[in-house]
Amino acid sequence: MYEARKTIVQPKNPTRKIKRGKILWKSYIYFSLILLSALVIVPFFYLIVTSMKPLEEIATPTMQIFPRKFAFIENVKVVFNTKNYNYLRAFGNTMFVFLMKTAGVIITCSVAAYGFARFKCKLNSIVFMAFIAVLFLPGEILNIPFFEMMVTLNIRYDSAYLPMWLGAWFGIDITTIFLFKQFFESIPSELINAAKIDGCNELQAFLRVILPLSKPVIATNVILYFVGTYNDIYGPTLYVRANDYPGKLVSQTVGIFEGMFNAGSRDYLVPYNYVSVVTLVSILPTLVFFASAQNAFVESFVGSGLKG
Amino acid sequence: MDKKNIPVLKEKSFWSRFRHSPLFGFLCFCGLSIVGYLVFYVYPAARTLFLSFTNKRIGIDEYEIVGFRNFLTIFKYEVNFGRAIKQSFVYAVGSGAITLVLALIAALLLNSNVRGVGFFRVVLFLPFVIPAFAAAAMFKGLFDPNNGIINTVLYNLFGIQGPGWFKSEKTALFTMILMSVWGFGVQMLIFLAALQNVPSELYEAVELDGGGKFRKFLHVTLPSISPMLFLNVILVTINGMKSFNAGFLIGGNTGDPNYSTLLYPVMIYSTAFTDKMRIGYASALAWIYFIILLVLTVGQFVLSKFYVKKED
């Protein structure tokens, strides 16, 4: 009885039509997603293919996508035997700058943010407004006198990359202060009061209660600063001399190979096979980092994007 | 002052009162930042303002105060000034527009309930993680006029001799825009977050009215995500105007080939820090740059009133 009614209420054909429409719509979505992904993947794919080509195929235009001769291992050997290229050293240098910067920013900015969040007074709001006001100042304005200062004091990269991380130790990354301040303000003040009743002073309360709670903000900063330092080319080109190869950072290693055959003329051969190998090597740490902390990565960038 | 309080005030010294005031705690925690602020923000800003009225160069101690001559030279005689501004602007708008459209399309696709969306989300976000210097190297190879994959495919499939891309004056900036679009991941995720917050009742309402997918997009999705759209427009344009990396990695100091990829920040950089190191002149350029950015930001905030739906 029930079965019969069902057939009357829902004739076969329309359901099929809806289903077919849904399948069509879904396949359209998949098609577009695959197309977009292809846009993203092709450069990677070509990078890998190029890293396998022998130098002859780069030097003579072949109009071929795949290598005729597989030379990946050779290329890797050539790259790592190049005198001026020392990846581990460059990576170490970059990590040093990253650590100095990140440690400085996290320590000094969290302290400053706690001050802004906890001690409300007239000066607090005035200083905070002043901090916001300089947010729009472009780095170009600030870099010129800083560079001048560094030249006058004769401080360059060889003093442990000081110019690149000095500012980080003065608690002036305003975005980071915002992030911390917002987080601190979300922590109930009872928590701090409880700690104070237990005999902590303000600094102890901050170090033992508040800071351990703010791991997510710290993680965000580590990620943003890792990517920022690793990608930075402005600082290194300013403060690391062009011919100082052991002092180079990772972001400068690709350039070594691009100018490998540059003898001074305008047109010179760029050995894309070696460049591709170096690029692959330099991408690896970020990819590993991204893969291991994917969600934190995404949250950091979207979150900081929202904060502007 | 209240008379009752005076005896109490006498008992407590100024110091102990100060020590327990929020002002003291504030100074303790923010003191370093305030010093840093003066040294790294106030001094540099004032110094560049001063320098912009001089002909100071790094390495040479003597300099003169030249008044507005730097600014006059920039506006009247500097050929690269107009060029760099225009190119930065074209780059910002071009890359911004394409990035936003692609990001919105990607976010809409990812927001539909199909399987495997998580995988595509990671893939589409991936380029953002790739460092700019690596991406530039990749794209230089990709767009190589002689044996890059693009021209190879154009030649083999369509028999067309492709353009010179980065190597030709006419196409270099355009190719740079194409390169920048690759990293649309963050904009995509911001859109995606906004899309997921659109209340589903609104869609149902349109459905009841018999509206199709396009209607839903036009009348529900677009108005609901307009604040995020606005945010993304600001982020993308300002980032584009500020872009140093792309111009520097592709065109070097001078925007090769033939100044066609010279972006304004690169111009400031090369004026101040290469060759003659004319920091006085560069400071003038930098302040003009600041004014331009400020006008753009304020302008976009004013414009937003017209197209952003107000949240209740």
XYZ file of C-alpha atoms in Angstrom:
620
model
C 0.000 0.000 0.000
C 2.678 2.445 1.098
C 4.930 1.428 -1.766
C 2.225 2.165 -4.233
C 1.605 5.635 -2.865
C 5.276 6.433 -3.041
C 5.355 5.695 -6.727
C 2.481 8.046 -7.257
C 3.988 10.888 -5.263
C 7.436 10.566 -6.728
C 7.447 9.570 -10.378
C 10.693 8.117 -11.589
C 11.746 10.578 -14.205
C 12.125 13.811 -12.206
C 14.348 12.180 -9.573
C 16.564 10.937 -12.278
C 16.712 14.393 -13.763
C 17.658 15.940 -10.444
C 20.267 13.266 -9.910
C 21.688 13.788 -13.331
C 21.784 17.521 -12.723
C 23.609 16.950 -9.453
C 26.168 14.693 -11.057
C 26.672 17.223 -13.805
C 27.124 19.998 -11.257
C 29.556 17.913 -9.216
C 31.625 16.964 -12.222
C 31.693 20.607 -13.204
C 33.040 21.482 -9.760
C 35.655 18.746 -9.923
C 36.655 19.817 -13.401
C 37.175 23.411 -12.288
C 39.050 22.361 -9.157
C 41.357 20.166 -11.200
C 41.898 22.980 -13.680
C 42.831 25.413 -10.895
C 45.092 22.840 -9.264
C 46.777 22.294 -12.616
C 47.613 26.008 -12.728
C 49.279 25.576 -9.365
C 50.985 22.279 -10.104
C 52.447 23.016 -13.551
C 55.244 25.304 -12.283
C 56.252 22.667 -9.716
C 56.119 19.963 -12.302
C 58.234 21.977 -14.704
C 60.715 22.786 -11.948
C 61.243 19.087 -11.337
C 61.482 18.309 -15.046
C 64.009 21.082 -15.590
C 66.136 19.906 -12.696
C 66.596 16.651 -14.619
C 67.815 18.185 -17.852
C 71.505 18.181 -18.747
C 73.155 21.536 -19.381
C 73.322 20.987 -23.170
C 69.549 20.890 -23.365
C 69.342 24.168 -21.491
C 71.998 25.814 -23.638
C 70.425 24.829 -26.952
C 66.744 25.659 -27.234
C 65.068 22.321 -27.802
C 61.363 23.056 -27.592
C 60.976 19.871 -25.621
C 59.246 19.492 -22.291
C 60.816 16.278 -21.077
C 64.566 15.770 -20.876
C 66.140 13.608 -23.557
C 68.809 12.546 -21.142
C 68.179 12.077 -17.441
C 70.780 14.103 -15.562
C 69.251 14.810 -12.156
C 71.973 13.150 -10.116
C 74.692 14.826 -12.169
C 73.051 18.201 -11.636
C 72.827 17.659 -7.897
C 76.502 16.755 -7.860
C 77.472 19.841 -9.831
C 75.382 22.077 -7.605
C 76.740 20.790 -4.331
C 80.303 20.880 -5.624
C 80.034 24.511 -6.679
C 82.564 26.418 -4.647
C 80.408 29.366 -3.705
C 77.338 27.346 -2.817
C 77.109 26.027 0.697
C 73.517 25.234 1.453
C 74.001 24.081 5.016
C 75.913 27.239 5.852
C 73.267 29.431 4.221
C 70.515 27.547 6.018
C 72.380 27.894 9.299
C 72.779 31.636 8.747
C 69.094 32.000 7.950
C 68.071 29.979 10.982
C 70.331 32.102 13.165
C 68.686 35.302 11.968
C 65.276 33.675 12.349
C 65.983 32.567 15.913
C 67.365 35.934 16.991
C 64.432 37.753 15.431
C 61.718 35.435 16.711
C 63.091 35.124 20.230
C 63.425 38.891 20.436
C 59.983 39.595 19.111
C 58.219 37.026 21.262
C 59.978 38.050 24.468
C 59.793 41.816 24.109
C 56.441 42.102 22.348
C 54.625 39.795 24.748
C 55.939 41.828 27.677
C 54.861 45.069 26.035
C 51.470 43.640 25.129
C 50.946 42.579 28.725
C 51.690 46.127 29.795
C 49.136 47.459 27.328
C 46.517 44.886 28.297
C 46.842 45.014 32.070
C 47.852 48.523 33.200
C 45.178 50.858 31.994
C 46.128 54.475 32.488
C 46.109 57.642 30.473
C 49.637 57.197 29.186
C 48.744 53.670 28.076
C 46.042 54.810 25.682
C 48.151 57.690 24.392
C 51.119 55.413 23.681
C 48.848 52.838 22.096
C 47.382 55.423 19.753
C 50.896 56.503 18.847
C 51.782 52.893 18.071
C 48.774 52.526 15.786
C 49.622 55.760 14.015
C 52.953 54.462 12.708
C 51.435 51.261 11.380
C 50.943 52.970 8.029
C 54.539 54.137 7.738
C 56.106 52.111 4.934
C 59.365 50.328 5.611
C 61.084 52.479 2.982
C 60.879 55.535 5.214
C 62.236 53.699 8.213
C 64.986 51.790 6.409
C 66.937 54.738 5.068
C 68.007 56.242 8.433
C 68.492 52.765 9.896
C 70.874 51.882 7.087
C 72.604 55.225 7.557
C 72.917 54.521 11.271
C 74.395 51.092 10.596
C 76.902 52.514 8.114
C 77.935 55.266 10.544
C 78.386 52.744 13.335
C 80.075 50.430 10.817
C 77.810 47.539 11.726
C 77.276 45.075 8.915
C 76.295 41.471 8.497
C 79.637 40.262 9.855
C 78.637 41.395 13.318
C 76.310 38.398 13.592
C 73.707 39.890 11.208
C 72.926 42.483 13.870
C 71.094 44.915 11.542
C 68.597 42.229 10.636
C 67.434 41.396 14.147
C 68.367 44.368 16.312
C 64.943 45.967 16.014
C 63.255 42.749 17.063
C 64.636 43.099 20.591
C 62.928 46.416 21.233
C 59.348 45.169 21.237
C 58.172 47.305 18.350
C 56.463 44.822 16.054
C 53.068 46.424 16.370
C 51.130 43.610 14.709
C 52.596 41.106 17.145
C 51.801 43.376 20.091
C 48.189 43.512 18.835
C 47.990 39.726 18.591
C 49.346 39.255 22.117
C 47.307 42.087 23.593
C 44.076 40.734 22.188
C 44.877 37.328 23.543
C 45.819 38.633 27.003
C 42.618 40.617 27.216
C 40.637 37.453 26.611
C 42.201 35.829 29.687
C 40.040 36.449 32.794
C 41.793 38.704 35.289
C 40.775 36.371 38.138
C 43.554 34.113 36.966
C 46.158 36.799 37.542
C 44.612 37.815 40.845
C 44.682 34.212 42.009
C 48.343 33.980 41.153
C 49.003 37.181 43.069
C 47.226 35.866 46.130
C 49.506 32.855 45.909
C 52.410 35.255 46.282
C 53.440 35.949 42.697
C 54.405 39.448 41.719
C 53.280 40.928 38.433
C 56.233 39.585 36.481
C 55.947 36.103 37.935
C 52.237 36.028 37.213
C 53.008 36.951 33.640
C 55.761 34.387 33.219
C 54.106 31.466 35.018
C 50.435 31.933 34.258
C 49.906 34.077 31.205
C 52.809 33.133 28.967
C 52.237 29.361 29.108
C 48.641 30.013 28.060
C 49.629 31.994 25.004
C 51.211 29.148 23.080
C 48.891 29.637 20.069
C 49.996 33.251 19.641
C 53.625 32.251 20.025
C 53.165 29.543 17.398
C 51.600 32.047 15.021
C 54.586 34.319 15.436
C 57.078 31.532 14.936
C 55.381 30.618 11.667
C 55.032 34.178 10.380
C 58.630 34.976 11.266
C 59.953 31.772 9.808
C 58.326 32.481 6.477
C 59.208 36.173 6.704
C 62.879 35.578 7.413
C 63.260 32.735 4.974
C 61.669 34.775 2.173
C 63.362 38.051 2.980
C 65.573 39.462 0.254
C 65.535 43.122 1.259
C 67.606 42.688 4.424
C 70.178 40.290 2.996
C 70.823 42.349 -0.148
C 71.344 45.408 2.040
C 73.546 43.935 4.694
C 75.371 40.972 3.150
C 78.100 41.913 0.688
C 77.707 40.621 -2.843
C 80.917 38.612 -2.834
C 80.611 37.228 0.663
C 79.530 33.696 -0.133
C 79.776 32.080 3.310
C 77.679 34.923 4.681
C 74.786 34.441 2.281
C 71.315 33.489 3.378
C 69.134 30.894 1.668
C 67.221 33.558 -0.232
C 70.455 34.535 -1.985
C 71.571 31.067 -3.023
C 69.444 30.919 -6.173
C 71.083 34.090 -7.444
C 74.522 32.462 -7.261
C 73.503 30.006 -9.962
C 71.495 32.408 -12.076
C 74.602 34.511 -12.541
C 76.902 31.510 -12.844
C 77.858 32.212 -16.459
C 77.494 35.962 -16.242
C 80.692 37.348 -17.671
C 79.433 40.895 -17.884
C 77.480 40.897 -21.121
C 73.715 41.437 -21.143
C 72.843 38.042 -22.557
C 74.286 35.157 -20.718
C 73.179 31.593 -20.213
C 71.109 30.938 -17.122
C 71.639 27.279 -16.214
C 68.028 26.571 -15.327
C 68.778 22.961 -14.511
C 71.108 23.927 -11.675
C 68.840 26.793 -10.670
C 65.960 24.328 -10.440
C 67.939 21.987 -8.224
C 68.860 24.848 -5.897
C 65.274 26.096 -5.889
C 64.003 22.633 -4.995
C 66.519 22.404 -2.166
C 65.563 25.844 -0.859
C 61.833 25.098 -0.985
C 62.224 21.892 0.994
C 62.432 23.324 4.546
C 59.307 25.455 4.095
C 57.430 22.524 2.616
C 58.433 20.254 5.486
C 57.465 22.924 7.991
C 54.164 23.495 6.228
C 53.395 19.781 6.067
C 54.113 19.287 9.742
C 52.039 22.228 10.974
C 49.484 22.704 8.240
C 46.560 23.913 10.286
C 48.629 26.293 12.367
C 50.097 27.675 9.139
C 46.744 28.330 7.575
C 45.351 29.861 10.762
C 48.371 32.115 11.188
C 48.175 33.571 7.723
C 44.437 33.935 7.567
C 44.403 35.348 11.094
C 47.141 37.856 10.411
C 45.525 38.704 7.110
C 42.341 39.540 8.973
C 44.213 41.741 11.370
C 45.903 43.474 8.454
C 42.017 68.362 46.246
C 39.978 66.500 48.813
C 40.959 67.542 52.309
C 40.291 64.160 53.912
C 42.980 62.534 51.862
C 45.812 64.806 52.816
C 46.956 62.947 55.969
C 46.984 59.686 54.074
C 49.006 61.241 51.313
C 51.553 62.497 53.810
C 51.995 59.048 55.292
C 52.584 57.360 51.962
C 55.586 58.666 50.123
C 55.372 59.664 46.501
C 57.495 56.697 45.564
C 55.312 54.076 47.181
C 52.199 55.622 45.673
C 53.854 55.610 42.284
C 55.058 52.034 42.710
C 51.531 50.759 43.116
C 49.933 52.807 40.384
C 49.144 51.281 36.997
C 51.461 53.859 35.489
C 54.443 52.211 37.139
C 53.504 48.760 35.913
C 52.861 50.142 32.458
C 56.265 51.800 32.324
C 57.976 48.650 33.549
C 56.393 46.461 30.921
C 56.261 48.921 28.024
C 59.336 51.030 28.744
C 61.551 49.138 26.323
C 58.924 49.369 23.619
C 58.581 53.094 24.114
C 62.337 53.523 23.771
C 62.285 51.259 20.711
C 59.418 53.262 19.290
C 61.385 56.478 19.604
C 64.555 54.969 18.138
C 63.034 52.862 15.363
C 59.934 54.829 14.358
C 60.030 58.445 15.492
C 63.696 59.122 14.822
C 63.765 57.466 11.364
C 60.560 59.183 10.263
C 61.837 62.579 11.401
C 65.264 61.900 9.926
C 63.880 60.960 6.474
C 61.688 64.037 6.560
C 64.766 66.136 7.256
C 66.885 64.278 4.713
C 64.281 64.835 2.018
C 65.209 68.522 2.094
C 68.931 67.824 1.711
C 71.229 66.362 -0.883
C 72.837 63.944 1.569
C 74.610 60.907 0.240
C 75.957 57.968 2.199
C 79.735 58.056 2.468
C 79.951 61.815 2.001
C 79.756 63.876 5.161
C 79.052 67.306 3.689
C 75.588 68.086 2.511
C 73.408 71.096 1.870
C 69.873 71.886 2.713
C 68.216 72.313 -0.644
C 64.646 73.040 0.338
C 62.056 71.618 -1.992
C 64.486 71.027 -4.809
C 64.346 67.220 -4.451
C 60.585 67.244 -4.789
C 60.698 69.633 -7.727
C 63.249 67.467 -9.510
C 61.159 64.372 -8.896
C 57.965 65.883 -10.265
C 59.525 67.814 -13.114
C 62.498 65.937 -14.424
C 62.639 62.421 -13.034
C 61.654 60.171 -15.936
C 61.501 57.065 -13.799
C 59.191 58.587 -11.229
C 56.046 58.547 -13.336
C 57.068 55.275 -14.868
C 57.651 53.529 -11.544
C 54.424 54.852 -10.030
C 52.459 53.786 -13.073
C 54.042 50.365 -13.152
C 53.501 49.803 -9.437
C 49.901 50.827 -9.873
C 49.335 48.636 -12.922
C 50.972 45.771 -11.090
C 48.865 46.296 -7.968
C 45.575 46.605 -9.820
C 46.299 43.896 -12.361
C 47.569 41.310 -9.958
C 44.939 42.325 -7.415
C 42.029 41.940 -9.782
C 43.109 38.579 -11.167
C 44.067 37.289 -7.716
C 40.720 38.244 -6.216
C 38.668 36.724 -9.026
C 40.663 33.496 -8.927
C 40.557 33.384 -5.136
C 36.808 33.913 -5.097
C 36.230 31.215 -7.699
C 38.473 28.820 -5.809
C 36.749 29.587 -2.520
C 33.290 29.064 -4.041
C 34.401 25.733 -5.443
C 35.921 24.663 -2.143
C 32.760 25.681 -0.318
C 30.618 23.194 -2.248
C 30.075 19.878 -0.534
C 32.075 17.551 -2.683
C 34.524 14.945 -1.517
C 38.224 15.604 -1.452
C 37.876 19.326 -0.843
C 40.522 19.159 1.870
C 43.067 17.892 -0.607
C 42.345 20.654 -3.114
C 42.482 23.241 -0.337
C 46.034 22.227 0.511
C 47.110 22.132 -3.138
C 45.684 25.567 -3.890
C 47.239 27.073 -0.773
C 50.647 25.552 -1.493
C 52.083 28.305 -3.749
C 51.688 30.779 -0.936
C 54.188 28.803 1.106
C 56.801 28.906 -1.663
C 59.336 31.682 -1.007
C 59.227 34.562 -3.486
C 62.814 34.047 -4.616
C 62.093 30.391 -5.405
C 58.866 31.254 -7.205
C 60.673 33.899 -9.256
C 63.338 31.389 -10.282
C 60.620 28.909 -11.195
C 58.716 31.383 -13.315
C 61.801 32.661 -15.061
C 62.397 29.098 -16.224
C 58.743 28.570 -17.080
C 58.544 31.722 -19.184
C 61.950 31.437 -20.777
C 61.409 32.500 -24.395
C 63.688 29.828 -25.810
C 63.072 26.661 -23.861
C 60.453 27.424 -21.249
C 57.439 25.139 -21.141
C 55.003 27.917 -22.097
C 56.661 28.796 -25.356
C 57.399 25.139 -26.055
C 53.733 24.265 -25.759
C 52.712 27.304 -27.808
C 55.149 26.295 -30.513
C 54.444 22.584 -30.580
C 50.667 22.685 -30.230
C 49.738 25.889 -32.004
C 52.769 26.671 -34.075
C 53.046 30.126 -32.498
C 56.355 31.712 -31.672
C 55.602 32.884 -28.123
C 56.464 36.330 -26.807
C 59.618 37.148 -24.882
C 57.765 37.274 -21.527
C 60.233 38.523 -18.905
C 62.831 39.289 -21.560
C 60.757 41.720 -23.566
C 59.965 45.272 -22.524
C 56.372 44.965 -23.662
C 55.430 41.804 -21.802
C 57.662 41.839 -18.707
C 55.271 43.632 -16.379
C 52.346 41.545 -17.575
C 54.320 38.361 -16.960
C 55.132 39.626 -13.480
C 51.419 40.040 -12.833
C 50.807 36.472 -13.985
C 53.515 35.303 -11.607
C 52.032 37.130 -8.643
C 48.608 35.595 -9.202
C 50.059 32.210 -8.402
C 49.950 32.921 -4.690
C 46.225 33.526 -4.287
C 46.028 31.087 -1.361
C 45.534 33.500 1.517
C 42.840 35.504 -0.225
C 41.152 32.242 -1.069
C 41.138 31.132 2.566
C 39.827 34.485 3.776
C 36.979 34.182 1.268
C 36.379 30.591 2.285
C 36.078 31.545 5.958
C 33.598 34.252 4.995
C 31.568 31.883 2.818
C 31.277 29.367 5.615
C 29.779 32.048 7.838
C 26.940 32.874 5.449
C 23.726 31.722 7.214
C 22.126 28.895 5.254
C 18.604 30.256 5.931
C 19.339 32.995 3.435
C 20.013 30.455 0.721
C 16.845 28.589 1.615
C 14.890 31.809 1.316
C 16.138 32.347 -2.210
C 15.373 28.716 -2.998
C 11.775 29.205 -1.850
C 11.526 32.191 -4.135
C 12.608 29.944 -6.954
C 16.043 31.494 -7.421
C 18.814 29.525 -9.046
C 22.489 29.278 -8.249
C 23.350 32.545 -9.923
C 20.646 34.402 -7.984
C 21.922 32.907 -4.747
C 25.396 34.119 -5.514
C 24.284 37.603 -6.501
C 21.764 38.247 -3.740
C 23.096 36.245 -0.807
C 26.724 35.301 -1.204
C 28.113 38.508 -2.575
C 26.436 40.863 -0.073
C 27.279 38.562 2.831
C 30.953 38.381 2.058
C 31.305 42.016 1.046
C 33.200 43.022 4.211
C 35.743 40.307 3.464
C 35.790 41.330 -0.165
C 36.599 44.855 0.927
C 39.324 43.654 3.267
C 40.839 41.582 0.489
C 40.723 44.476 -1.970
C 42.627 46.629 0.516
C 45.131 43.904 1.349
C 45.800 43.069 -2.269
C 46.115 46.626 -3.588
C 48.283 47.866 -0.754
C 50.443 44.747 -0.945
C 50.761 45.278 -4.683
C 51.799 48.892 -4.266
C 54.263 47.834 -1.590
C 55.617 44.973 -3.645
C 59.377 45.034 -3.712
C 60.272 41.375 -4.068
C 58.692 40.698 -7.454
C 60.220 43.750 -9.099
C 63.604 43.234 -7.518
C 63.782 39.522 -8.304
C 62.714 39.929 -11.907
C 64.227 43.238 -12.893
C 67.010 43.798 -10.384
C 67.900 47.337 -9.318
C 66.914 48.990 -12.552
C 63.809 47.117 -13.608
C 65.266 45.209 -16.548
C 64.502 45.058 -19.405
C 64.804 48.801 -19.921
C 63.066 49.924 -16.701
C 59.890 48.096 -17.705
C 59.613 46.207 -14.404
C 60.804 49.040 -12.168
C 58.420 49.234 -9.227
C 58.367 52.262 -6.980
C 59.821 50.576 -3.855
C 62.627 49.188 -5.996
C 63.302 52.689 -7.279
C 63.581 54.015 -3.728
C 65.842 51.119 -2.860
C 68.221 51.623 -5.759
C 68.335 55.396 -5.312
C 69.183 55.089 -1.643
C 71.388 52.042 -1.497
C 73.151 51.581 -4.817
C 75.546 53.663 -6.931
C 75.602 57.154 -5.457
C 73.498 56.260 -2.393
C 71.495 59.472 -2.604
C 69.555 59.068 0.615
C 68.397 62.676 0.589
C 66.708 62.267 -2.754
C 65.454 58.802 -1.829
C 63.900 60.198 1.351
C 61.862 62.589 -0.748
C 60.762 59.636 -2.885
C 59.874 57.681 0.251
C 57.687 60.442 1.667
C 55.845 60.796 -1.619
C 55.335 57.043 -1.478
C 53.877 57.316 2.006
C 51.415 59.980 0.869
C 50.315 57.811 -2.063
C 49.737 54.796 0.180
C 47.833 56.911 2.668
C 45.578 58.383 -0.010
C 44.908 54.908 -1.386
C 44.016 53.464 2.001
C 41.776 56.358 2.981
C 40.201 56.349 -0.473
C 39.342 52.691 -0.186
C 37.797 53.185 3.232
C 35.624 55.964 1.840
C 34.652 53.892 -1.183
C 33.795 50.924 1.006
C 30.788 52.799 2.367
C 29.168 52.405 -1.028
C 29.586 48.721 -1.567
C 30.003 47.028 1.781
C 26.872 45.744 3.413
C 26.720 46.993 7.002
C 26.698 44.354 9.669
C 24.040 44.776 12.323
